[in-house]
mmCIF file of C-alpha atoms in Angstrom:
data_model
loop_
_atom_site.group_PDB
_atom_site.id
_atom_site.type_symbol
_atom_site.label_atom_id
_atom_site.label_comp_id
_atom_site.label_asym_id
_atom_site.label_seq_id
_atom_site.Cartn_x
_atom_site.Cartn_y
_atom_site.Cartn_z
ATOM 1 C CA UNK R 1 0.000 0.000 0.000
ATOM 2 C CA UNK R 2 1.224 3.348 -0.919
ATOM 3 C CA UNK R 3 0.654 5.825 2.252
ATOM 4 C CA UNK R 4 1.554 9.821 1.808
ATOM 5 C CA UNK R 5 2.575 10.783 4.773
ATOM 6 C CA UNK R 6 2.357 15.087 5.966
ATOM 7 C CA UNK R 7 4.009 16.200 9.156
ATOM 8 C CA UNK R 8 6.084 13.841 9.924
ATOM 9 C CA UNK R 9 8.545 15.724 11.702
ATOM 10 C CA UNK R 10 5.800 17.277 14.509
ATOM 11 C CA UNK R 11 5.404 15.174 17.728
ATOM 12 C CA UNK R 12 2.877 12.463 16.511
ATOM 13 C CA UNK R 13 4.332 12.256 13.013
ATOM 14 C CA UNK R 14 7.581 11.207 14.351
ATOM 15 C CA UNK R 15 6.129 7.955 15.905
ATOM 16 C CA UNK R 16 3.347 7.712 12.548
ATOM 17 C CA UNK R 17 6.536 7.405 10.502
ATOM 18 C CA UNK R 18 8.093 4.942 12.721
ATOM 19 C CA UNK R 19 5.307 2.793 12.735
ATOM 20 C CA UNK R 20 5.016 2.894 8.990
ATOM 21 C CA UNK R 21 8.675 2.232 8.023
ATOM 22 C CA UNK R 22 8.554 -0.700 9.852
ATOM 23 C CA UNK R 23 5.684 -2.261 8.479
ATOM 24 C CA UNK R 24 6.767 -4.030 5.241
ATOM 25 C CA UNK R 25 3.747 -3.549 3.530
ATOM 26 C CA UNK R 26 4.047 -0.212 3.191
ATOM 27 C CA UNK R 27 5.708 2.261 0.476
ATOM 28 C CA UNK R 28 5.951 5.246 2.426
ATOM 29 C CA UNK R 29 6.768 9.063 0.993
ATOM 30 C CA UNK R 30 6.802 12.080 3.109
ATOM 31 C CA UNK R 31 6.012 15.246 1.877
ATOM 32 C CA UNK R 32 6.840 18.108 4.117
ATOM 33 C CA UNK R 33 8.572 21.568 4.544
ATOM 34 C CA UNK R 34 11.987 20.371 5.814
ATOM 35 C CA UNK R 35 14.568 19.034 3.234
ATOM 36 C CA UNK R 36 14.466 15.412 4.917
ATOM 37 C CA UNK R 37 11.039 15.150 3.292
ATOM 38 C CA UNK R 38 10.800 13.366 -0.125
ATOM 39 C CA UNK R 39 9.126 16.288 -1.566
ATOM 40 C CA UNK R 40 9.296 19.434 -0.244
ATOM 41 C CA UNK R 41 5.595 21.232 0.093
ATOM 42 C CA UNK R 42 4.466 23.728 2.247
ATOM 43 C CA UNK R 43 0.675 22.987 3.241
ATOM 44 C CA UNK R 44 0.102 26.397 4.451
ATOM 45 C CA UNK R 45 1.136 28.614 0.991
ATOM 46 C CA UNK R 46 0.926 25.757 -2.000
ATOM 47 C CA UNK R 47 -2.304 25.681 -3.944
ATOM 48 C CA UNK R 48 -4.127 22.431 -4.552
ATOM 49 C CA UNK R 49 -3.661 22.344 -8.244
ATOM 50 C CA UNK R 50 0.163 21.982 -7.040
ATOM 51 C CA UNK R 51 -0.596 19.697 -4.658
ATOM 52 C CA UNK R 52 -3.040 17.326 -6.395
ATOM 53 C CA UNK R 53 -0.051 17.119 -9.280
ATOM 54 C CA UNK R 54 2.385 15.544 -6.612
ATOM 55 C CA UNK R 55 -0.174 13.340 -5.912
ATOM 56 C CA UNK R 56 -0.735 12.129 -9.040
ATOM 57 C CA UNK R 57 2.592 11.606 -9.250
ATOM 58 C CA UNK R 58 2.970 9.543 -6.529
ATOM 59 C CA UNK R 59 -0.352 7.791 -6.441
ATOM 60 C CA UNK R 60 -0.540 6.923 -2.799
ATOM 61 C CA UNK R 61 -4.259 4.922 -1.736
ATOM 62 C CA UNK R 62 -3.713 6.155 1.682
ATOM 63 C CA UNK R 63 -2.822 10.356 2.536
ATOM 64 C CA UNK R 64 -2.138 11.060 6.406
ATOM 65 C CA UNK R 65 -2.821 13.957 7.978
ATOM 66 C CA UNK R 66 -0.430 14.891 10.980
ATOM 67 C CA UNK R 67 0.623 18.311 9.840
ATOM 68 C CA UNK R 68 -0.647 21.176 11.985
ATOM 69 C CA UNK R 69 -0.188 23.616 14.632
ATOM 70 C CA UNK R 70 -0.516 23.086 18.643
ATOM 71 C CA UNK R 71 0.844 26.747 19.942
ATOM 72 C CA UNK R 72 1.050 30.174 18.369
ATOM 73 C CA UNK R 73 -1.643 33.219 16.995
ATOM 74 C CA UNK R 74 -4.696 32.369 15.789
ATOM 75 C CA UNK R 75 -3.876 33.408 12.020
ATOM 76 C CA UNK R 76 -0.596 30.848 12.606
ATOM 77 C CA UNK R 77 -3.464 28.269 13.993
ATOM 78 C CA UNK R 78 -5.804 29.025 11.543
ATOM 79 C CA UNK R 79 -3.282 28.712 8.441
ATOM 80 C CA UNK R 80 -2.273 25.041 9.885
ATOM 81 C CA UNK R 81 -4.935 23.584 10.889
ATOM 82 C CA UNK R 82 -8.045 24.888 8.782
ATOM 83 C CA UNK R 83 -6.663 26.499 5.508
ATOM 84 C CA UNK R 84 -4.084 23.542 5.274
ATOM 85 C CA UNK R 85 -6.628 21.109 5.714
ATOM 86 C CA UNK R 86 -8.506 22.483 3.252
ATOM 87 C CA UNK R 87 -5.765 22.273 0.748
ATOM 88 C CA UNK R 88 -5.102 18.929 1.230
ATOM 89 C CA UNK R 89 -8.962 17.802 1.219
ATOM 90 C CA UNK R 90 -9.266 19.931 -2.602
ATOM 91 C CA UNK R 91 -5.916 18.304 -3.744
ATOM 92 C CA UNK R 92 -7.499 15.010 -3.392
ATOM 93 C CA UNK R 93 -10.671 15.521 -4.973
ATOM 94 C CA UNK R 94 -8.764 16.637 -8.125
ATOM 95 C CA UNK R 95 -6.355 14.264 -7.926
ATOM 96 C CA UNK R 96 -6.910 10.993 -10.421
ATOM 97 C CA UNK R 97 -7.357 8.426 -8.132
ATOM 98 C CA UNK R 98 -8.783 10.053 -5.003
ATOM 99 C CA UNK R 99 -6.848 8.237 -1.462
ATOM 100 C CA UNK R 100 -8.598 7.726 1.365
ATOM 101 C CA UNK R 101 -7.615 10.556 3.826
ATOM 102 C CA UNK R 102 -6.808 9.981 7.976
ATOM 103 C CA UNK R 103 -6.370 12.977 9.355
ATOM 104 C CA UNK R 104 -5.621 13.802 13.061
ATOM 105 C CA UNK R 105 -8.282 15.958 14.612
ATOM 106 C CA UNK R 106 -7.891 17.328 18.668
ATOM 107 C CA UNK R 107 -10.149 16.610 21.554
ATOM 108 C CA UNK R 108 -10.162 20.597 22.423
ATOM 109 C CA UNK R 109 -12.572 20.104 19.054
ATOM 110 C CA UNK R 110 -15.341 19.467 22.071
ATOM 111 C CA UNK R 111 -14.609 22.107 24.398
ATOM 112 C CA UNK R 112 -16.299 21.910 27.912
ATOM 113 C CA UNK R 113 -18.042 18.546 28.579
ATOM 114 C CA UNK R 114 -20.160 17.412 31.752
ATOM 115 C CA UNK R 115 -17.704 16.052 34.381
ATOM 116 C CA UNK R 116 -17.659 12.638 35.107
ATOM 117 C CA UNK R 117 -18.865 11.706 32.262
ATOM 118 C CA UNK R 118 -17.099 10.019 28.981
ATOM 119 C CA UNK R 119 -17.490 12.316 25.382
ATOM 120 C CA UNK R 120 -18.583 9.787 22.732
ATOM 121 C CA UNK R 121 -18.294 11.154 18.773
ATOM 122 C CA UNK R 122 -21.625 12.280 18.711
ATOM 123 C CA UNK R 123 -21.087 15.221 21.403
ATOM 124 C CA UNK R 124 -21.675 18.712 20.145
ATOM 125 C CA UNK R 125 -18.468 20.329 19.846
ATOM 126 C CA UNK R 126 -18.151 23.847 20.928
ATOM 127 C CA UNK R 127 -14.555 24.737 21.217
ATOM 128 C CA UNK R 128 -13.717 27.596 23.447
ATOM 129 C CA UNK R 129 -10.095 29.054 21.920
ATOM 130 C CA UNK R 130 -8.528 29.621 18.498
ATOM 131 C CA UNK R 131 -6.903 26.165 18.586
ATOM 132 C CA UNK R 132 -10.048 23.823 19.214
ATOM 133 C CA UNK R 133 -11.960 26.244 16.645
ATOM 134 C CA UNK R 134 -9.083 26.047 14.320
ATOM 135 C CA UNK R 135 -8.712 22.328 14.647
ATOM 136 C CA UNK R 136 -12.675 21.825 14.672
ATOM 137 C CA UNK R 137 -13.046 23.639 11.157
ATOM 138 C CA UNK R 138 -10.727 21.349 9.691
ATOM 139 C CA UNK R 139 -12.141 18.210 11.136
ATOM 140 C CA UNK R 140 -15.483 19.976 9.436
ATOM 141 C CA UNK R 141 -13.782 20.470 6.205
ATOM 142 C CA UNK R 142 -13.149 16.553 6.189
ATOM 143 C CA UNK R 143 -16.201 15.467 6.878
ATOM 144 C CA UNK R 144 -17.659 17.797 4.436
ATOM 145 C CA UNK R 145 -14.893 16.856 1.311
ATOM 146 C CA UNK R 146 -17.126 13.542 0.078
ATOM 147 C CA UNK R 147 -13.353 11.567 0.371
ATOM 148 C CA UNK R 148 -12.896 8.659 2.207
ATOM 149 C CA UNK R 149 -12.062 10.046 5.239
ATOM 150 C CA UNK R 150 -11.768 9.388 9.013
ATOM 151 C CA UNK R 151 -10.667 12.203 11.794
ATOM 152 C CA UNK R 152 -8.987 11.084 14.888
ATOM 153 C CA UNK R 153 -10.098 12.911 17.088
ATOM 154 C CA UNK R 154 -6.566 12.459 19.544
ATOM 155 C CA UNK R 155 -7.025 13.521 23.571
ATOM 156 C CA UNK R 156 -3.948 14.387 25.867
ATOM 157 C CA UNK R 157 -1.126 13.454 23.825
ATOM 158 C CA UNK R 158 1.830 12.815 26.469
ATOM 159 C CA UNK R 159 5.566 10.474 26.064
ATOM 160 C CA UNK R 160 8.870 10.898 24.675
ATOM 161 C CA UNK R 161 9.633 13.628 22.706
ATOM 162 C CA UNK R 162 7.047 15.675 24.099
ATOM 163 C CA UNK R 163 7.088 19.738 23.028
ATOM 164 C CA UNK R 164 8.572 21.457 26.177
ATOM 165 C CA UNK R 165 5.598 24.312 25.550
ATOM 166 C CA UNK R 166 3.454 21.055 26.781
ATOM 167 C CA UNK R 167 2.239 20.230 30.132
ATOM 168 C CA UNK R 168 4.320 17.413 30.436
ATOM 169 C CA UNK R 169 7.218 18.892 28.683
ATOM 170 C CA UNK R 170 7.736 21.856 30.695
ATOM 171 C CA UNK R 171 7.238 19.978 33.883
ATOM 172 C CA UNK R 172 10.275 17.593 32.736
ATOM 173 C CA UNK R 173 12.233 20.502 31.777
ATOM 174 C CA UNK R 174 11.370 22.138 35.067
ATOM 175 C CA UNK R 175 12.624 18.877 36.872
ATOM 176 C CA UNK R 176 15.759 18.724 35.110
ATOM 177 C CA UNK R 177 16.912 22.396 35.686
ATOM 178 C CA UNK R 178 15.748 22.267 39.120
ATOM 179 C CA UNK R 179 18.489 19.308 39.894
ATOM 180 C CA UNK R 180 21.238 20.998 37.797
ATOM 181 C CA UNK R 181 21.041 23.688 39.815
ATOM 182 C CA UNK R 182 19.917 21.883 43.378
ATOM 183 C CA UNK R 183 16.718 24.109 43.600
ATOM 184 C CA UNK R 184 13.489 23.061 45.661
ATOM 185 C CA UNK R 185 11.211 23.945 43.882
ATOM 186 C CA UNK R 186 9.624 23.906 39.827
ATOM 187 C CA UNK R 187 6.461 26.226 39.134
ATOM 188 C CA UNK R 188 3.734 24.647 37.230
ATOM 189 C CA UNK R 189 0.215 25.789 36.165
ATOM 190 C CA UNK R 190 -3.254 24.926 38.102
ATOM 191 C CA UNK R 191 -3.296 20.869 37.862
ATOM 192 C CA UNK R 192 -6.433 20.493 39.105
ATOM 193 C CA UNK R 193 -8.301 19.309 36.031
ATOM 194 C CA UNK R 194 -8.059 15.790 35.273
ATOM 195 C CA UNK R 195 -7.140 15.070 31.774
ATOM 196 C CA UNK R 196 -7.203 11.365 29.593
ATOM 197 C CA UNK R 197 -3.810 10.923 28.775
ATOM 198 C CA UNK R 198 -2.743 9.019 26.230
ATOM 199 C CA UNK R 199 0.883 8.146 25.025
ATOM 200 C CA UNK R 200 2.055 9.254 21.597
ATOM 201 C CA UNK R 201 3.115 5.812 20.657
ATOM 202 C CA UNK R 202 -0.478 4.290 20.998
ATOM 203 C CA UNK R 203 -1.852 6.837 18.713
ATOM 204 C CA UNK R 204 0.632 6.118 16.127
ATOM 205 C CA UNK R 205 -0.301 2.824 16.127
ATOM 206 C CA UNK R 206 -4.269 3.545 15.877
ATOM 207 C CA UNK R 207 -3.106 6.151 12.788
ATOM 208 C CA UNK R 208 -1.634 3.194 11.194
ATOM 209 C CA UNK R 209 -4.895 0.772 11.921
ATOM 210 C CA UNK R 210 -7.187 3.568 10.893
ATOM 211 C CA UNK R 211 -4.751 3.682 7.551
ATOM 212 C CA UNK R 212 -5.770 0.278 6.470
ATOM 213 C CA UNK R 213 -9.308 0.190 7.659
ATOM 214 C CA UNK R 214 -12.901 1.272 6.009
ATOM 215 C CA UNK R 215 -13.653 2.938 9.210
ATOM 216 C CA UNK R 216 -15.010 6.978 8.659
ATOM 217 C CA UNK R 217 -16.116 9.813 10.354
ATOM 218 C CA UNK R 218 -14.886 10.830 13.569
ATOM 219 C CA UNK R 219 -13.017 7.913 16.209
ATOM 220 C CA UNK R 220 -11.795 9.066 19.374
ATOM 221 C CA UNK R 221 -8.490 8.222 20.530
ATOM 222 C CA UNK R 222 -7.682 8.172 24.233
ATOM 223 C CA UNK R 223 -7.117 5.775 27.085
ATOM 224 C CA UNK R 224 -10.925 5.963 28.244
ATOM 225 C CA UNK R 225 -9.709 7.034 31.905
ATOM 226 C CA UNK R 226 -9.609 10.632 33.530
ATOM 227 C CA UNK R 227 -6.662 11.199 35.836
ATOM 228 C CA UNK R 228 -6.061 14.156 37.649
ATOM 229 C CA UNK R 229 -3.165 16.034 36.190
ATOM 230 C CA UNK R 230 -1.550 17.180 39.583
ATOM 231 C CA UNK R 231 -1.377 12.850 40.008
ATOM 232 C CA UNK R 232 -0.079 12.559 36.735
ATOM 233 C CA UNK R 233 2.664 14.982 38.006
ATOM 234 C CA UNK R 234 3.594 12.926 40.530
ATOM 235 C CA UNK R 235 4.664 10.362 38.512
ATOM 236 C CA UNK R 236 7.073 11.971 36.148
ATOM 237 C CA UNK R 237 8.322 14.153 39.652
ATOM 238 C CA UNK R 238 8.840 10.308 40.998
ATOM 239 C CA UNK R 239 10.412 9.007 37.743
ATOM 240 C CA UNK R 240 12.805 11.835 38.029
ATOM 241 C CA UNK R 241 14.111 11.914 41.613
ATOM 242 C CA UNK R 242 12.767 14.781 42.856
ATOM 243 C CA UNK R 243 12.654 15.644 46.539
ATOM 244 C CA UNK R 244 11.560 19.512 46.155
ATOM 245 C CA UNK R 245 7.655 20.711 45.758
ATOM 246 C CA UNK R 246 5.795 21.862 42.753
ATOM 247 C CA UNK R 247 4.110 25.064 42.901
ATOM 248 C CA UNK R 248 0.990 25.215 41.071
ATOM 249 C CA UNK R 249 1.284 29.095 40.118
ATOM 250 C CA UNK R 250 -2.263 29.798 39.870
ATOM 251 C CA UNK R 251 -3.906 27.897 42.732
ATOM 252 C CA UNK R 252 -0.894 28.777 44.892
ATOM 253 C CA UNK R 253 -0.795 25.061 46.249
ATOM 254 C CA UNK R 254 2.116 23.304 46.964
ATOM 255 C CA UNK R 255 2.536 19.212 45.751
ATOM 256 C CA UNK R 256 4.953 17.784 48.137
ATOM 257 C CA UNK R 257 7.058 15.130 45.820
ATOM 258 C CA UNK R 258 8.503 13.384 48.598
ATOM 259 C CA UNK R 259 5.480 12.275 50.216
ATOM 260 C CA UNK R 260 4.565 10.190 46.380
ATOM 261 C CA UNK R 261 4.139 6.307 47.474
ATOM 262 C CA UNK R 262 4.438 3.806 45.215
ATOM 263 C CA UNK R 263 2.937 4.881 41.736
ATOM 264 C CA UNK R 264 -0.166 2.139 41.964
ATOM 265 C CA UNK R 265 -1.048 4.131 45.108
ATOM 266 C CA UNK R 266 -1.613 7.249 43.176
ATOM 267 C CA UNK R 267 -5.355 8.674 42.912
ATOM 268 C CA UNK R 268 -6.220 7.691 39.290
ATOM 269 C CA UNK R 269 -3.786 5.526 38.758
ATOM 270 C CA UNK R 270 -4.174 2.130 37.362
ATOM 271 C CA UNK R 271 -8.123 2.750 37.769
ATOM 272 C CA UNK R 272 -11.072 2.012 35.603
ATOM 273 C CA UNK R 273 -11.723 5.882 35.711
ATOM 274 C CA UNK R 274 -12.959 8.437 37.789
ATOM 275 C CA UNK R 275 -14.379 6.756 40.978
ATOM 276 C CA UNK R 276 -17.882 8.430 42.596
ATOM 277 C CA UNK R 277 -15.482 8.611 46.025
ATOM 278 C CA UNK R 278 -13.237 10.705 44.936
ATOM 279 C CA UNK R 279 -13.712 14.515 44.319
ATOM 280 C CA UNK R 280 -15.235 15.958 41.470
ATOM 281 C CA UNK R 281 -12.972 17.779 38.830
ATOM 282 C CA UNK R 282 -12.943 21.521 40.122
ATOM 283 C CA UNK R 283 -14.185 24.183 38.408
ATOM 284 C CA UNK R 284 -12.112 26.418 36.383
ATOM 285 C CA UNK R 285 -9.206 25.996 34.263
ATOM 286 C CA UNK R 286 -7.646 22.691 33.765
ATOM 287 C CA UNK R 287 -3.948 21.826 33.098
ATOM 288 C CA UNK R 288 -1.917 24.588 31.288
ATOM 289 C CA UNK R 289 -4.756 26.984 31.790
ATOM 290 C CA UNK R 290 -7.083 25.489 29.489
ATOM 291 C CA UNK R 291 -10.998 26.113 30.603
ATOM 292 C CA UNK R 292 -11.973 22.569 30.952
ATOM 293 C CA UNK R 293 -11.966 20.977 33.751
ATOM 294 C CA UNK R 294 -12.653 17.523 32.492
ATOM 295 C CA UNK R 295 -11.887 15.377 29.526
ATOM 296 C CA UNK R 296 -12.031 11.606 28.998
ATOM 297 C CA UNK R 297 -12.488 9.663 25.825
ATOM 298 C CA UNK R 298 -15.180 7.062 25.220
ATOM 299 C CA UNK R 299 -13.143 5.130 22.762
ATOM 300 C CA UNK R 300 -15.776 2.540 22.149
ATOM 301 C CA UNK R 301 -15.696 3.763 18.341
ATOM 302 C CA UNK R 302 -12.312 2.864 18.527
ATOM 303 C CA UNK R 303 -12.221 -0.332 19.803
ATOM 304 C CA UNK R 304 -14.778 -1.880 17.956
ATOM 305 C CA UNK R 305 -13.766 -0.508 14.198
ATOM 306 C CA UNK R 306 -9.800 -0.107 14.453
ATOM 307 C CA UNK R 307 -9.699 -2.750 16.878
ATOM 308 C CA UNK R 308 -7.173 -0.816 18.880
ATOM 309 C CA UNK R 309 -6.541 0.034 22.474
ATOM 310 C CA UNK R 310 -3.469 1.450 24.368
ATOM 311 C CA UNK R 311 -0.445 -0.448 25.474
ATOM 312 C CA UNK R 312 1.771 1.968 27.238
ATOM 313 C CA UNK R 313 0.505 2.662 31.194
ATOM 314 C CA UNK R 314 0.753 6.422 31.727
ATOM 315 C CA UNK R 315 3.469 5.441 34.259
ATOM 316 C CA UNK R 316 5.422 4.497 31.718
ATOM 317 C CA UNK R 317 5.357 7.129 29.590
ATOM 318 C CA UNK R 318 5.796 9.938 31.850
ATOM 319 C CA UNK R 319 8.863 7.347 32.647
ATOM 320 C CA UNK R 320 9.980 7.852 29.289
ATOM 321 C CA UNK R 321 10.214 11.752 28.915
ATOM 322 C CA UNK R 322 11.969 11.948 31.779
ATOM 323 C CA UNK R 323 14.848 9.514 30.637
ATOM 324 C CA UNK R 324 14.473 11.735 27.336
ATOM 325 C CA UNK R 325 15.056 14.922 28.864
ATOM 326 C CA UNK R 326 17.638 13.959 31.228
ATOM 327 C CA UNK R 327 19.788 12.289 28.583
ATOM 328 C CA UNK R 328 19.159 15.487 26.666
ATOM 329 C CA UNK R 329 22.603 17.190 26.059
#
């Protein structure tokens, strides 16, 4: 199968192109800005007549989607993630032989959702900042193309390689210059909100079942369990060694890291989900300041059409950016 792949150099397209070179069955070109990509196309300034040629050219049965943009104004997110999109979905249509098209859609598509209570697909999405409106006018302008098309519509993207302008990311960084320097304490954001982490390595491998499946529309991917983000903390502030406190900036709270037990201990950990005896998310802004204080994934879409479900234990892959960003020279 031929599989076009854009953005493979942002955080999920790294693993995406991973997971696709090692799969044998799979004649894999990258098209991209950067001069590592086989052909070099910027998604954000090329027109679709240009576009649609190079993909006539190449012919692939399968494009997918992981360009975009995360962080930055809301002309740079609109650009990415809308007017891109739309370039890509028109480029298709004219092209010869039309591909199927995954692209990867955002969970801040929903906005704020009832807490305690999984989103399924068919929620009504009102997204309440210029990313999850960007990002939820593309997923629009796929749905609306008449292609063969599914949106992955991806939830709390953590593991390694992680942007260090995410949560996670900063956190680790935070860690690491906080024992370089034998400080006590790193400053975080409010982690009240609980969040449904997921690690970047899963979703590359639902990307690559949703590649060779029939399966359209919108799919949510996420590990289908809430955790609080200040418990999420605690494991990457365990995983790194750290005996000082994190500051949550805006609640003014201190998280003690030497009183985390062992990680299966941990509220929210290794659990089926939130749990009706412990609190209920509080209300405000969730991790990084985002308004929402809840988000988990009902990812029985998922599961029964891609037949995926995660692998990696949160644990794990808050493990793994820390050994990243330490070894980081």
């Amino acid at each position: 199968m031929r599989v076009l792949l854009l953005g493979a150099d942002g955080f999920i397209g790294r693993r995406v192109t991973d997971r696709l070179l090692m799969d044998q069955e799979l004649q894999v070109t990258v098209l991209g800005r950067r001069d590592s990509a086989d052909i070099r196309f910027d998604l954000t300034t090329g027109s679709p007549g240009a576009l649609a040629r190079f993909l006539d050219a190449v012919a692939p049965q399968v494009v997918i989607n992981c360009a975009g943009a995360t962080y930055g104004s809301s002309r740079t997110l609109i650009r990415a993630n809308t007017l891109a999109v739309a370039t890509v979905c028109e480029a298709i249509r004219r092209s010869r032989e039309p591909a199927r098209l995954v692209h990867v859609g955002s969970a801040a598509e929903y906005g704020p959702v009832p807490g305690g209570v999984p989103v399924a697909e068919s929620a009504e999405p009102r997204p309440v900042g210029p990313y999850g409106v960007s990002k939820l006018a593309g997923t629009e302008l796929v749905l609306a193309s008449g292609l063969d098309a599914a949106v992955l519509r991806v939830f709390d993207v953590v593991g390694p390689g992680a942007p260090t302008a995410s949560l996670f990311g900063r956190l680790a960084e935070g860690l690491r210059r906080a024992l370089e320097r034998e400080e006590s304490q790193v400053r975080m954001p409010d982690l009240s909100g609980y969040r449904d982490f997921v690690d970047v390595r899963d979703v590359a491998r639902a990307i690559q079942a949703a590649a060779v499946s029939a399966a359209t529309g919108v799919i949510n991917i996420g590990s289908g369990h809430a955790v609080r983000a200040r418990d999420a903390a605690q494991l990457l502030v365990r995983a790194a060694g750290f005996e000082g406190t994190v500051l949550e900036e805006n609640r003014q709270m201190l998280l003690p890291a030497q009183s985390a037990g062992p990680a299966d201990h941990l509220p929210g950990h290794h659990l089926p989900g939130h749990r009706a005896s412990e609190p209920r998310p509080a209300e405000g802004r969730g991790p990084a300041g985002e308004p929402v204080p809840w988000r988990q994934a009902d990812v029985r879409t998922a599961r029964d059409r891609l037949g995926w479900r995660t692998q990696v234990p949160l644990e794990e892959s808050l493990g793994d950016v820390w050994l990243e960003t330490a070894c980081r020279v």
